[in-house]
Coordinates of C-alpha atoms in Angstrom, one line a residue:
X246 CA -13.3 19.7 2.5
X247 CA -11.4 19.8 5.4
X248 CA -10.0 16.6 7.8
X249 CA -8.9 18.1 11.2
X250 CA -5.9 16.1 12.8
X251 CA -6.8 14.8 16.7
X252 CA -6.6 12.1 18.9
X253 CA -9.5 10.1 17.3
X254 CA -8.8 7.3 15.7
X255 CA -7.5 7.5 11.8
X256 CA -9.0 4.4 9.4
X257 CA -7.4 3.2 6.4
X258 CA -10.5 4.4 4.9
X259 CA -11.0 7.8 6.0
X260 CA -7.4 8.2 4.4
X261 CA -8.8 6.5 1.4
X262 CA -11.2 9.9 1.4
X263 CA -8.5 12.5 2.1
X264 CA -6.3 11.1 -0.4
X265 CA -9.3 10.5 -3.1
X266 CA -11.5 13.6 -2.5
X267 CA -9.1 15.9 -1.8
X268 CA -8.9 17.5 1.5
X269 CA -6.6 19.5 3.4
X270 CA -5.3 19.2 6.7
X271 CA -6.2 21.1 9.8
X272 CA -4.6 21.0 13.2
X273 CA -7.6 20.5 15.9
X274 CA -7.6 22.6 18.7
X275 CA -7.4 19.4 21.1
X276 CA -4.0 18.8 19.5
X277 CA -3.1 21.9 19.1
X278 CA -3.2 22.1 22.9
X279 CA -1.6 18.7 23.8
X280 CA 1.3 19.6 21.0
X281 CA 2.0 23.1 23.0
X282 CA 1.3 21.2 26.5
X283 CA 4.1 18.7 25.4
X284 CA 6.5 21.6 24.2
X285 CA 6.2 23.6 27.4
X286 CA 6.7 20.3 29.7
X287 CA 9.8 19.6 28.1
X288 CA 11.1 23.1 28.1
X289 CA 10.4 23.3 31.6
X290 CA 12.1 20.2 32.2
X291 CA 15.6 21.2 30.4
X292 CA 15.8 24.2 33.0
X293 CA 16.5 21.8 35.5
X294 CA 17.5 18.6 34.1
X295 CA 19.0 16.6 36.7
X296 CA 20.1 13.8 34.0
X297 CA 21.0 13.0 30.2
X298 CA 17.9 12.2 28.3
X299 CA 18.4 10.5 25.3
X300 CA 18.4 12.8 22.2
X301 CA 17.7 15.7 23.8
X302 CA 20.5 16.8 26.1
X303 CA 22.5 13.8 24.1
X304 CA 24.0 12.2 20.8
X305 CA 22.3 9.9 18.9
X306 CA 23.2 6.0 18.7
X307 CA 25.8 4.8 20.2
X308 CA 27.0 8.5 21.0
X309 CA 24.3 8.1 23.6
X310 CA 26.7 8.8 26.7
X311 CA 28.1 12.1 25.1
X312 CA 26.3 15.0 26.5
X313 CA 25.6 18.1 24.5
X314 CA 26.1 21.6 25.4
X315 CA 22.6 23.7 25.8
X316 CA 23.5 26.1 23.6
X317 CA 24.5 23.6 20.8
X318 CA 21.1 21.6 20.8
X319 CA 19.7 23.0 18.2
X320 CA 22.7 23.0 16.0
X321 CA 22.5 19.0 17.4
X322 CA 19.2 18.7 15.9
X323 CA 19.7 20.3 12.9
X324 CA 23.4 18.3 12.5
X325 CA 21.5 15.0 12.8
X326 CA 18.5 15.9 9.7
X327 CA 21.3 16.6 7.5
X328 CA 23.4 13.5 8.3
X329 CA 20.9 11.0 8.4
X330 CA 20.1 11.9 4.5
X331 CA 21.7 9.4 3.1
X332 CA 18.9 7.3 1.3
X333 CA 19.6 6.3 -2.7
X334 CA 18.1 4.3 -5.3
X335 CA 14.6 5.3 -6.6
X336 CA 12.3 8.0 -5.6
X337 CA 8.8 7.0 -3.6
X338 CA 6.4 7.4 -5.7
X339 CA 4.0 11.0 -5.2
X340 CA 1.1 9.2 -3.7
X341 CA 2.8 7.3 -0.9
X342 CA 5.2 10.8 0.0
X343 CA 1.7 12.3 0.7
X344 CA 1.0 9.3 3.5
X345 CA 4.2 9.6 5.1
X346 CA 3.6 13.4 5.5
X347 CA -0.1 12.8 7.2
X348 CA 1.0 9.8 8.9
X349 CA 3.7 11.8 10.2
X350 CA 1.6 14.6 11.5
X351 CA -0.4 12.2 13.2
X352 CA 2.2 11.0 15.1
X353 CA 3.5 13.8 16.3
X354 CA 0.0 15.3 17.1
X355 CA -0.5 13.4 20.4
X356 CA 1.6 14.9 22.6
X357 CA 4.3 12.3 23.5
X358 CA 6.7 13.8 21.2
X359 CA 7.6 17.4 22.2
X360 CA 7.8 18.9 18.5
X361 CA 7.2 22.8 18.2
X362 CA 3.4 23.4 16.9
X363 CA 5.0 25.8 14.1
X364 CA 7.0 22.0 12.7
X365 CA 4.0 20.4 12.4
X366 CA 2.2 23.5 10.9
X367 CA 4.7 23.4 8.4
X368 CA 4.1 19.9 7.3
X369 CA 0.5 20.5 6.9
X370 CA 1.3 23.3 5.1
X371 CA 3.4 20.7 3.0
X372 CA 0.6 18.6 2.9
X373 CA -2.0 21.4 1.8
X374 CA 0.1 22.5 -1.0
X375 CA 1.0 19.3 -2.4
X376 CA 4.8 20.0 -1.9
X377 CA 6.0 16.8 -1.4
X378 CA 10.0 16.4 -0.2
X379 CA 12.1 14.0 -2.5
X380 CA 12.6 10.5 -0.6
X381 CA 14.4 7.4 -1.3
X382 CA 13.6 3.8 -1.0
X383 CA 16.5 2.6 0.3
X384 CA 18.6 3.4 3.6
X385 CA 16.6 2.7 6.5
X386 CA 17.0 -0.4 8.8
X387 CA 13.2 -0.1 10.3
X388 CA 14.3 0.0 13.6
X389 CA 15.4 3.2 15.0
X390 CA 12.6 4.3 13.2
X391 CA 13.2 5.2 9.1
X392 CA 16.1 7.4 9.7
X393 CA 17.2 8.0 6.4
X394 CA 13.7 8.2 4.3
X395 CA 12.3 10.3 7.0
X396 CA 15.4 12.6 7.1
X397 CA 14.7 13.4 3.2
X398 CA 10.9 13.9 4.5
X399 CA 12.6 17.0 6.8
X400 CA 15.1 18.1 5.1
X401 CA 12.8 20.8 3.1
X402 CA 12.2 22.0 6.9
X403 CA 15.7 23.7 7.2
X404 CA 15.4 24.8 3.9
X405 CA 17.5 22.0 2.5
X406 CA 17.0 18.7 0.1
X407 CA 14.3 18.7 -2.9
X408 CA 10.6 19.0 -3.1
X409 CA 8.7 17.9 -5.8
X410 CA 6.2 20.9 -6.9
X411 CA 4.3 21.3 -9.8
X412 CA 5.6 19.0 -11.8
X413 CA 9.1 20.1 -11.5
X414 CA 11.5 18.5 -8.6
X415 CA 13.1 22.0 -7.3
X416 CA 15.5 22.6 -4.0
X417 CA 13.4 23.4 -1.2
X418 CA 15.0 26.9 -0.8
X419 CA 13.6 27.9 -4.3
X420 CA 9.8 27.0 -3.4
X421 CA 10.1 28.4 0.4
X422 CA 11.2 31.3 -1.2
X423 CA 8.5 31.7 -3.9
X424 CA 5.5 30.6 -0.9
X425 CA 7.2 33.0 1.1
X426 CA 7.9 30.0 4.2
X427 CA 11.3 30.7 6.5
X428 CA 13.0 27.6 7.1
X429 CA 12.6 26.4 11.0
X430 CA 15.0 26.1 13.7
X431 CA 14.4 23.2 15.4
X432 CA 14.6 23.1 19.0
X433 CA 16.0 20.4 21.5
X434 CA 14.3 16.6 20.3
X435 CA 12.4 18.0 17.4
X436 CA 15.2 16.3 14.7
X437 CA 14.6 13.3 16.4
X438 CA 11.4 13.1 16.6
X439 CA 10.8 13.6 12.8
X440 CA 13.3 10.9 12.4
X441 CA 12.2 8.3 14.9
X442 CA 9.0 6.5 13.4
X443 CA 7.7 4.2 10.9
X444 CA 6.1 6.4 8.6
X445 CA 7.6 5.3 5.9
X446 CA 7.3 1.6 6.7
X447 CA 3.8 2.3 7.4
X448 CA 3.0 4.6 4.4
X449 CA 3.7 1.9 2.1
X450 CA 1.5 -0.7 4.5
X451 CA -1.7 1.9 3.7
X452 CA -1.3 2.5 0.0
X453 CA -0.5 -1.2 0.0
X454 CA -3.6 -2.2 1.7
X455 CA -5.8 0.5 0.1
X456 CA -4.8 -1.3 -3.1
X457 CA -5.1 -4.8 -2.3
X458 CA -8.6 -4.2 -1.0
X459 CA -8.8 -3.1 -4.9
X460 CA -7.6 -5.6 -6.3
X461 CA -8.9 -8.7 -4.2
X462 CA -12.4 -7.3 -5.2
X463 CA -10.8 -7.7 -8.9
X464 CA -9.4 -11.3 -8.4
X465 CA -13.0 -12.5 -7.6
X466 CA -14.7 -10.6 -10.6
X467 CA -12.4 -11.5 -13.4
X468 CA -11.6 -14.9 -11.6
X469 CA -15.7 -15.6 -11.8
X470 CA -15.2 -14.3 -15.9
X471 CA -12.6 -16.6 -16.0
X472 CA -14.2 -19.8 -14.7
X473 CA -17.4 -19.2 -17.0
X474 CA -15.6 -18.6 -19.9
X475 CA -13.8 -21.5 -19.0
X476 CA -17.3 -23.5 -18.8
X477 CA -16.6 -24.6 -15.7
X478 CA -19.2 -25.6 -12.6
X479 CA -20.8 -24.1 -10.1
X480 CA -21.3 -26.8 -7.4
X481 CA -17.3 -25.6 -5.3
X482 CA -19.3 -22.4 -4.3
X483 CA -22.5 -23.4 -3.2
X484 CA -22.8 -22.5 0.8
X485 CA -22.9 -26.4 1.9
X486 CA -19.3 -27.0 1.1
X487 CA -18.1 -23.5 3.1
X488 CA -20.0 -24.5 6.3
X489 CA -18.0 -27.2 7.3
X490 CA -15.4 -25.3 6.8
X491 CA -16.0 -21.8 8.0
X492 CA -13.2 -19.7 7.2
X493 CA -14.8 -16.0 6.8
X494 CA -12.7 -15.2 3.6
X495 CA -13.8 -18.3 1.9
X496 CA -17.4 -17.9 3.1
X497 CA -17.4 -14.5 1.6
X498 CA -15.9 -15.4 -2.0
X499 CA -17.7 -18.3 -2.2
X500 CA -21.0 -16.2 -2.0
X501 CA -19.6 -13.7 -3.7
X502 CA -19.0 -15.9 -7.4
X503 CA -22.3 -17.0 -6.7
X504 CA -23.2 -13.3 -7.2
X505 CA -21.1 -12.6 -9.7
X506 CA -22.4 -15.1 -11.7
X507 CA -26.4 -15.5 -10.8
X508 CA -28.2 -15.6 -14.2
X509 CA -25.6 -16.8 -16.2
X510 CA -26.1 -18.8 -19.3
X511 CA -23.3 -20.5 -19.2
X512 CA -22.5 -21.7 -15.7
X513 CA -25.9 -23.0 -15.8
X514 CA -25.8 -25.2 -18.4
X515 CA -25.4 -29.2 -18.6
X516 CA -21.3 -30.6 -18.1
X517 CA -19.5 -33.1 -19.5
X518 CA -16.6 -33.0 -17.2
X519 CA -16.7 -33.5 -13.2
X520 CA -14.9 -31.3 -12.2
X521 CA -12.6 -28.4 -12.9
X522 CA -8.7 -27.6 -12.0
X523 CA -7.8 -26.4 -8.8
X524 CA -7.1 -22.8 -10.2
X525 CA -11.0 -22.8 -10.6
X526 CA -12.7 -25.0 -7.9
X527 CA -10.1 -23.5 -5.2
X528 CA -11.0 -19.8 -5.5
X529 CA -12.7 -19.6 -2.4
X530 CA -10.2 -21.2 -0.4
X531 CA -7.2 -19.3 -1.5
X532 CA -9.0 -16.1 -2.8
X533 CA -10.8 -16.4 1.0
X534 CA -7.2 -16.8 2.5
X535 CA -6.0 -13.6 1.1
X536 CA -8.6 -11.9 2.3
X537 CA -8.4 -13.0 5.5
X538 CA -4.6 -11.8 5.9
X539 CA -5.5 -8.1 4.2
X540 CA -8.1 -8.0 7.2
X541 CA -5.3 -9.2 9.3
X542 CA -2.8 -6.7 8.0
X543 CA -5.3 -3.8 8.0
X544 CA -6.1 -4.1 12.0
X545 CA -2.3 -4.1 12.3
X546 CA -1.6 -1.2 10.1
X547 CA -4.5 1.0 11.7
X548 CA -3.1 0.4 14.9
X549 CA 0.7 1.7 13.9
X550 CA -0.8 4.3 12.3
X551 CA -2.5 5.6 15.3
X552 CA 0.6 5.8 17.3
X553 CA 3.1 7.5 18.9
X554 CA 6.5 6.5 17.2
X555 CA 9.2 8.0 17.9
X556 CA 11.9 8.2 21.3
X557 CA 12.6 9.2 23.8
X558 CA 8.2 9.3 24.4
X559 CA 7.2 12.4 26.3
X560 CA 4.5 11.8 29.1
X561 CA 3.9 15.5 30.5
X562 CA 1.3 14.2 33.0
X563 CA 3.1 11.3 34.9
X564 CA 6.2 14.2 34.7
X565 CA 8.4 11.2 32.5
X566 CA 10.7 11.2 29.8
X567 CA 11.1 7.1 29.0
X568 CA 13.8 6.5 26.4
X569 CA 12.5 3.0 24.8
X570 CA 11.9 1.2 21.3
X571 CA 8.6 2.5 19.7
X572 CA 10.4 3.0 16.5
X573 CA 11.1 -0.7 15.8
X574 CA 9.3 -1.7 13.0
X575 CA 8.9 -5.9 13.7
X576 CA 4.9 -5.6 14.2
X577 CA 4.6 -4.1 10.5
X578 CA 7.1 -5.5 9.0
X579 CA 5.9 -9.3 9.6
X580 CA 2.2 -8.5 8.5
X581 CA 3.9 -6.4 5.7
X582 CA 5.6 -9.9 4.7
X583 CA 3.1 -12.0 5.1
X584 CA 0.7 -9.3 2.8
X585 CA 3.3 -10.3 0.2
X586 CA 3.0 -13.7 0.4
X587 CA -0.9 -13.5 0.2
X588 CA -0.6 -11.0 -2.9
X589 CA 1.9 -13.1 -4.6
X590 CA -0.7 -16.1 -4.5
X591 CA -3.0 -14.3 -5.6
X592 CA -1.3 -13.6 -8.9
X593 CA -0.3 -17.4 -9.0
X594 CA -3.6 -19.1 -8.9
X595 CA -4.4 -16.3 -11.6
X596 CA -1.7 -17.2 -13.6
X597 CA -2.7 -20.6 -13.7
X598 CA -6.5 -19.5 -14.6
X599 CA -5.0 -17.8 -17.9
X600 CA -3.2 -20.9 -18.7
X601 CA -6.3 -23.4 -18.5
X602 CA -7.7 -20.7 -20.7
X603 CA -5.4 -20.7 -23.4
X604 CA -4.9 -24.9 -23.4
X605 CA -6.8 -25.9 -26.2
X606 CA -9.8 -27.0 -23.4
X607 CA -13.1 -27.7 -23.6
X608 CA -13.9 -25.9 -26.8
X609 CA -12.2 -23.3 -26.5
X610 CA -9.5 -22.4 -29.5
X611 CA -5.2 -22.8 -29.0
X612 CA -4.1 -20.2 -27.6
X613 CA -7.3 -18.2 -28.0
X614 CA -7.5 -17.3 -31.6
X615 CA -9.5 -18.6 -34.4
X616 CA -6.2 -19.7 -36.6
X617 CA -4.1 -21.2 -34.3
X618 CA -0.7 -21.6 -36.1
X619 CA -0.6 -18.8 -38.6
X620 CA -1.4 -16.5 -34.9
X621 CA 0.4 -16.9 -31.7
X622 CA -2.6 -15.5 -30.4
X623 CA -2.5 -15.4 -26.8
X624 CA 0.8 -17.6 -26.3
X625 CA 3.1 -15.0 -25.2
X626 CA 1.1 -13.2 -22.3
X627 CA 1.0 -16.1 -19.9
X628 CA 4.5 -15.9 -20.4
X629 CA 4.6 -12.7 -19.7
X630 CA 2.1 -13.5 -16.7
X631 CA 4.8 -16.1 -15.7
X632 CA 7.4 -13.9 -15.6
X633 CA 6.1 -11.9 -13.3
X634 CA 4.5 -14.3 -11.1
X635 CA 8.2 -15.8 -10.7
X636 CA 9.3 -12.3 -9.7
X637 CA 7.1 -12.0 -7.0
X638 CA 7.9 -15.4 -5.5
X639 CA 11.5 -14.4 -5.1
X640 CA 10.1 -10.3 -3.6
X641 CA 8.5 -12.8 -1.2
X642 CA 11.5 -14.2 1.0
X643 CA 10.5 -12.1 4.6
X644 CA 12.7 -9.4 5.5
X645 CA 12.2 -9.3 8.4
X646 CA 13.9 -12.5 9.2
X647 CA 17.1 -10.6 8.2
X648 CA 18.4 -8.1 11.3
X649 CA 22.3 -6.3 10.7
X650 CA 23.4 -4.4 14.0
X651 CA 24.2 -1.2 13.3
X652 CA 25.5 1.9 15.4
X653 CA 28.5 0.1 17.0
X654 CA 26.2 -2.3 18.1
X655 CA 24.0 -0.2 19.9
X656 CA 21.3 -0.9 17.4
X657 CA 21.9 -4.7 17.5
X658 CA 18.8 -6.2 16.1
X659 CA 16.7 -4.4 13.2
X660 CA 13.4 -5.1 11.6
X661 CA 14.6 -4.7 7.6
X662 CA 10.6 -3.5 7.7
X663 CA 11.3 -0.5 5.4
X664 CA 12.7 -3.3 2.8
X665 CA 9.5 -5.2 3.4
X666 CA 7.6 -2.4 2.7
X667 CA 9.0 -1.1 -0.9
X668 CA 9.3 -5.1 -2.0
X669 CA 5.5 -5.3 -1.3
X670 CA 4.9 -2.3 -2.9
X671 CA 6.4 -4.3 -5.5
X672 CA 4.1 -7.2 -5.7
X673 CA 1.3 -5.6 -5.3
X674 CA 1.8 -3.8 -8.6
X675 CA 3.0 -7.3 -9.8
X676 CA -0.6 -8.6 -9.0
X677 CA -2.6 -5.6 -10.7
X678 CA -0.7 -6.7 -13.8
X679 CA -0.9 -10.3 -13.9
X680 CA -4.7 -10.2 -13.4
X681 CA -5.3 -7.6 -15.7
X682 CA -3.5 -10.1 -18.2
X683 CA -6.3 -12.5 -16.5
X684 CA -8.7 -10.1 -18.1
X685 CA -7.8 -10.1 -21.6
X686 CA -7.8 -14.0 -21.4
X687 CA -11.2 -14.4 -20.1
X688 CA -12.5 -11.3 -22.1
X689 CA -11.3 -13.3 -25.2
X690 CA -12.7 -16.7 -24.1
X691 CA -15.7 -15.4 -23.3
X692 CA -16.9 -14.3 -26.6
X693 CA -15.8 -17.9 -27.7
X694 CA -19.4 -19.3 -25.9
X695 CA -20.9 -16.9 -27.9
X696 CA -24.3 -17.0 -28.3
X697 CA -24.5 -18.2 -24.5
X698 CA -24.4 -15.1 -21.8
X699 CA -22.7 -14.8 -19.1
X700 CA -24.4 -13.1 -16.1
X701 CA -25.6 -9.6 -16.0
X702 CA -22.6 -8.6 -13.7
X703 CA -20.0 -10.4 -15.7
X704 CA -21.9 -9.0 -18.6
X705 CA -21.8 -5.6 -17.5
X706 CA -17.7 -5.7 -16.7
X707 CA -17.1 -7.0 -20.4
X708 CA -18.9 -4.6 -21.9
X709 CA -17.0 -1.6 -20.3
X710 CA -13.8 -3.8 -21.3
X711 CA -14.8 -3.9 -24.9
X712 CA -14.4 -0.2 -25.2
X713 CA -10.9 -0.5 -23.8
X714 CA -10.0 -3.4 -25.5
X715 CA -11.3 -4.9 -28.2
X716 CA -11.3 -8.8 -29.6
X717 CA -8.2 -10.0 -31.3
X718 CA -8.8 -11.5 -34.4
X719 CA -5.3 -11.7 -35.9
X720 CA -2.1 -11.3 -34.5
X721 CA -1.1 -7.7 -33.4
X722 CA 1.0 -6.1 -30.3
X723 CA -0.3 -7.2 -27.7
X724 CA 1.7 -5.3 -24.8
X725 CA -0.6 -2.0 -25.3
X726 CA -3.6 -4.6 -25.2
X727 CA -2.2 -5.3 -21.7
X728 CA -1.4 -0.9 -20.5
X729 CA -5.2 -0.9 -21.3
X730 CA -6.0 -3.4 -19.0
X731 CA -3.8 -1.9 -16.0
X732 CA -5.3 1.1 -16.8
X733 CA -9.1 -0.3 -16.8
X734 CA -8.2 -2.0 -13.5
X735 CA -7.4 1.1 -11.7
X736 CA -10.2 3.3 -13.5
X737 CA -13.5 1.2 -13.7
X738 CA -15.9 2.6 -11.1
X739 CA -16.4 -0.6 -8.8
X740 CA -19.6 -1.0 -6.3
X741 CA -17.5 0.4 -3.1
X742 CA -15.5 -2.2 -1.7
X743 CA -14.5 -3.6 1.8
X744 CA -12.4 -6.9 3.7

């Protein structure tokens, strides 16, 4: 299957379908045309260039003023790939490389940015072949685009840096050499243009979202689990309480449980008690809240992902060349934040969940074993639940409140939205393993209301989960109980989900 790169508008989810179902990229002719266009205009324009514009007669930065000789321009370009790869620390993960490369190609694919057609071709060609350039997470400021990540990203270009291909991480000379690719010369603006943008910021915002899309579905099954193995009531979800206070989210997960549990013994029979902790009788409202903010976050990330991101912007058709700040990452990086925030409560309130379970509560055993004292039983994973719950509050503080001026002051305020990014990359595995740990708690608490049912849904969900994982009679290890879980999470085939 193919996916042709134009000027249409690109969804999260129709990159959730290249990604899953494996297609390959294919430049459109309609880009094709406009990339060319683009390259001619400014081509045309450096025979007669009647000023310095900004990166492509010029340095970079604050070297801004210092005009550069025609004939070293593409020695400029090719100067500023190499010494803008300076990220460290660890290497982005295989998955989110692949975004960065088709976010980057449809970037560059509108025509604003005066690349050569054969530079793009190239990173399709990347893309295609599943040669994916080593990248670090750390170096970039988000503001001048991500310099440093994205300078990794074009490094295999010139025929320098690492690719990962294979399953082997190789230099990129090596594997050029073996697909029989030349390295490129890039011409006047093309180095900056593959290094002004926020593909990297951005990269991170789609795998994020894709995920958290995932998992909020998750929070509202096993939550539901949860709060019937819990015994608790039904009466916080019925429609009545939601319309006086209509918050779509909260709507939608209020009748959602209601779903999930329709038909089950348990929720339907008579209680003692009046009403249930907040960890239960609040899903809606803060389950509902972090839905609200993914469909928040979404709208923003779609938009930056459909974008032209890098400077100066090429506009062949009003005959201008405008040197400005499409780069800065600000409008990600504070929806990136707050998709933290969102994702870090979501693990909380499920946190809490697992330790009502394991209380001692309403019939259910200590710590969720039959011989409470002689087993530890389920003690130790709300710890470890805990534990990571605390880490993500502290992932959570915004980055981009944080701005150090760089360049000799020429870059004076940043957006840190590349450090918002890989931190919520953090969380958001964070989450996936605090309510898989969720999971084995309500899993295990379930079959204490034994011979009551849950609902056919719930039903249906343990039953898969009991080939996975199986009841703990007697203390064992539990931390491969837990892998399981992650993995389940990640591989049970859900009804297809949306925000």
């Amino acid at each position: 299957m193919i996916h042709q790169i134009s000027n249409r508008c690109l969804s999260i989810d129709r990159i959730k379908e290249i990604l899953f179902k494996g297609y390959t990229l294919e430049i459109s002719e309609e880009s094709a045309e406009a990339i060319t266009g683009c390259r001619k205009y400014l081509d045309s324009k450096m025979e007669d260039m009647d000023r310095p514009v900004y990166g492509v007669t010029t340095g970079f930065g604050s070297l801004c003023d210092i005009t550069i000789p025609e004939d070293d321009l593409s020695t400029l370009q090719h100067n500023l790939v190499m010494s803008h790869a300076c990220g460290t620390g660890e290497k982005v993960a295989p998955e989110i490389v692949r975004l960065i490369l088709l976010l980057k190609i449809q970037s560059l694919s509108y025509g604003h940015s005066g690349v050569q057609l054969a530079t793009i071709q190239r990173l399709v060609d990347m893309f295609n072949n599943d040669v994916l350039p080593v990248i670090y997470q750390q170096g970039s400021l988000g503001a001048s685009g991500d310099l440093a990540p994205l300078a990794h990203m074009s490094l295999p270009l010139i025929g320098l840096g690492e690719v990962d291909y294979k399953g082997k991480t190789r230099p990129s000379a090596e594997v050029w050499e073996e697909l029989g690719w030349e390295p490129l010369k890039l011409q006047s603006k093309e180095g900056l243009a593959l290094l002004n943008g926020t593909q990297f910021m951005c990269a991170h915002g789609v795998w994020a979202v894709i995920k958290c899309e995932r998992l909020s579905e998750w929070a509202d099954r096993i939550g539901a689990m949860a709060l019937d193995a819990f015994d608790g009531r039904i009466e916080p979800f019925y429609p009545q309480v939601h319309s006086v206070r209509p918050h779509k989210g909260q709507i939608d997960t209020a009748a959602r449980i209601l779903e999930l549990l329709d038909g089950s013994e348990i929720i339907g029979h008579n209680k003692k008690h009046v009403q249930d902790p907040y960890s239960f009788r609040c899903i809606p409202q803060v389950h509902g809240a972090v839905k609200d903010t993914l469909r928040y976050v979404k709208s923003v990330i779609e938009t930056e992902l459909n974008s032209a991101t890098d400077n100066p912007t090429v506009f062949p058709d009003q005959d201008m060349i405008i040197s400005a700040g499409n780069f800065h990452g600000e409008p990600i990086a504070f929806a990136m934040d707050f998709l933290a925030i969102a994702m870090a409560e979501l693990s909380g309130i499920s946190e809490r969940r697992i330790y009502q379970l394991i209380s001692g509560q309403r019939g259910l055993p200590s710590f969720l074993v039959a011989n409470p004292g002689l087993n530890s039983g389920f003690m130790i994973p709300q710890y470890t639940a805990a534990s990571i719950v605390s880490q993500s509050k502290g992932l959570c503080t915004p980055a981009s409140v944080d701005s150090i001026p760089s360049s000799q002051g020429q870059e004076d305020h940043v957006s840190m939205g590349a450090n918002a990014a890989t931190k919520l990359v953090r969380v958001v595995n964070n989450t996936e393993r605090v309510l898989a740990i969720e999971l084995l708690n309500a899993a295990q608490a379930l079959e204490f209301r034994r011979p009551l049912r849950s609902s056919w849904t719930i039903e249906k969900i343990f039953a898969h989960y009991r080939k996975e994982v199986p009841f703990v009679n007697d203390d064992t290890c539990m931390y491969p109980l837990i892998e399981k879980t992650v993995r389940f999470l990640r591989e049970y085939n859900m009804v297809p989900f949306t925000v």
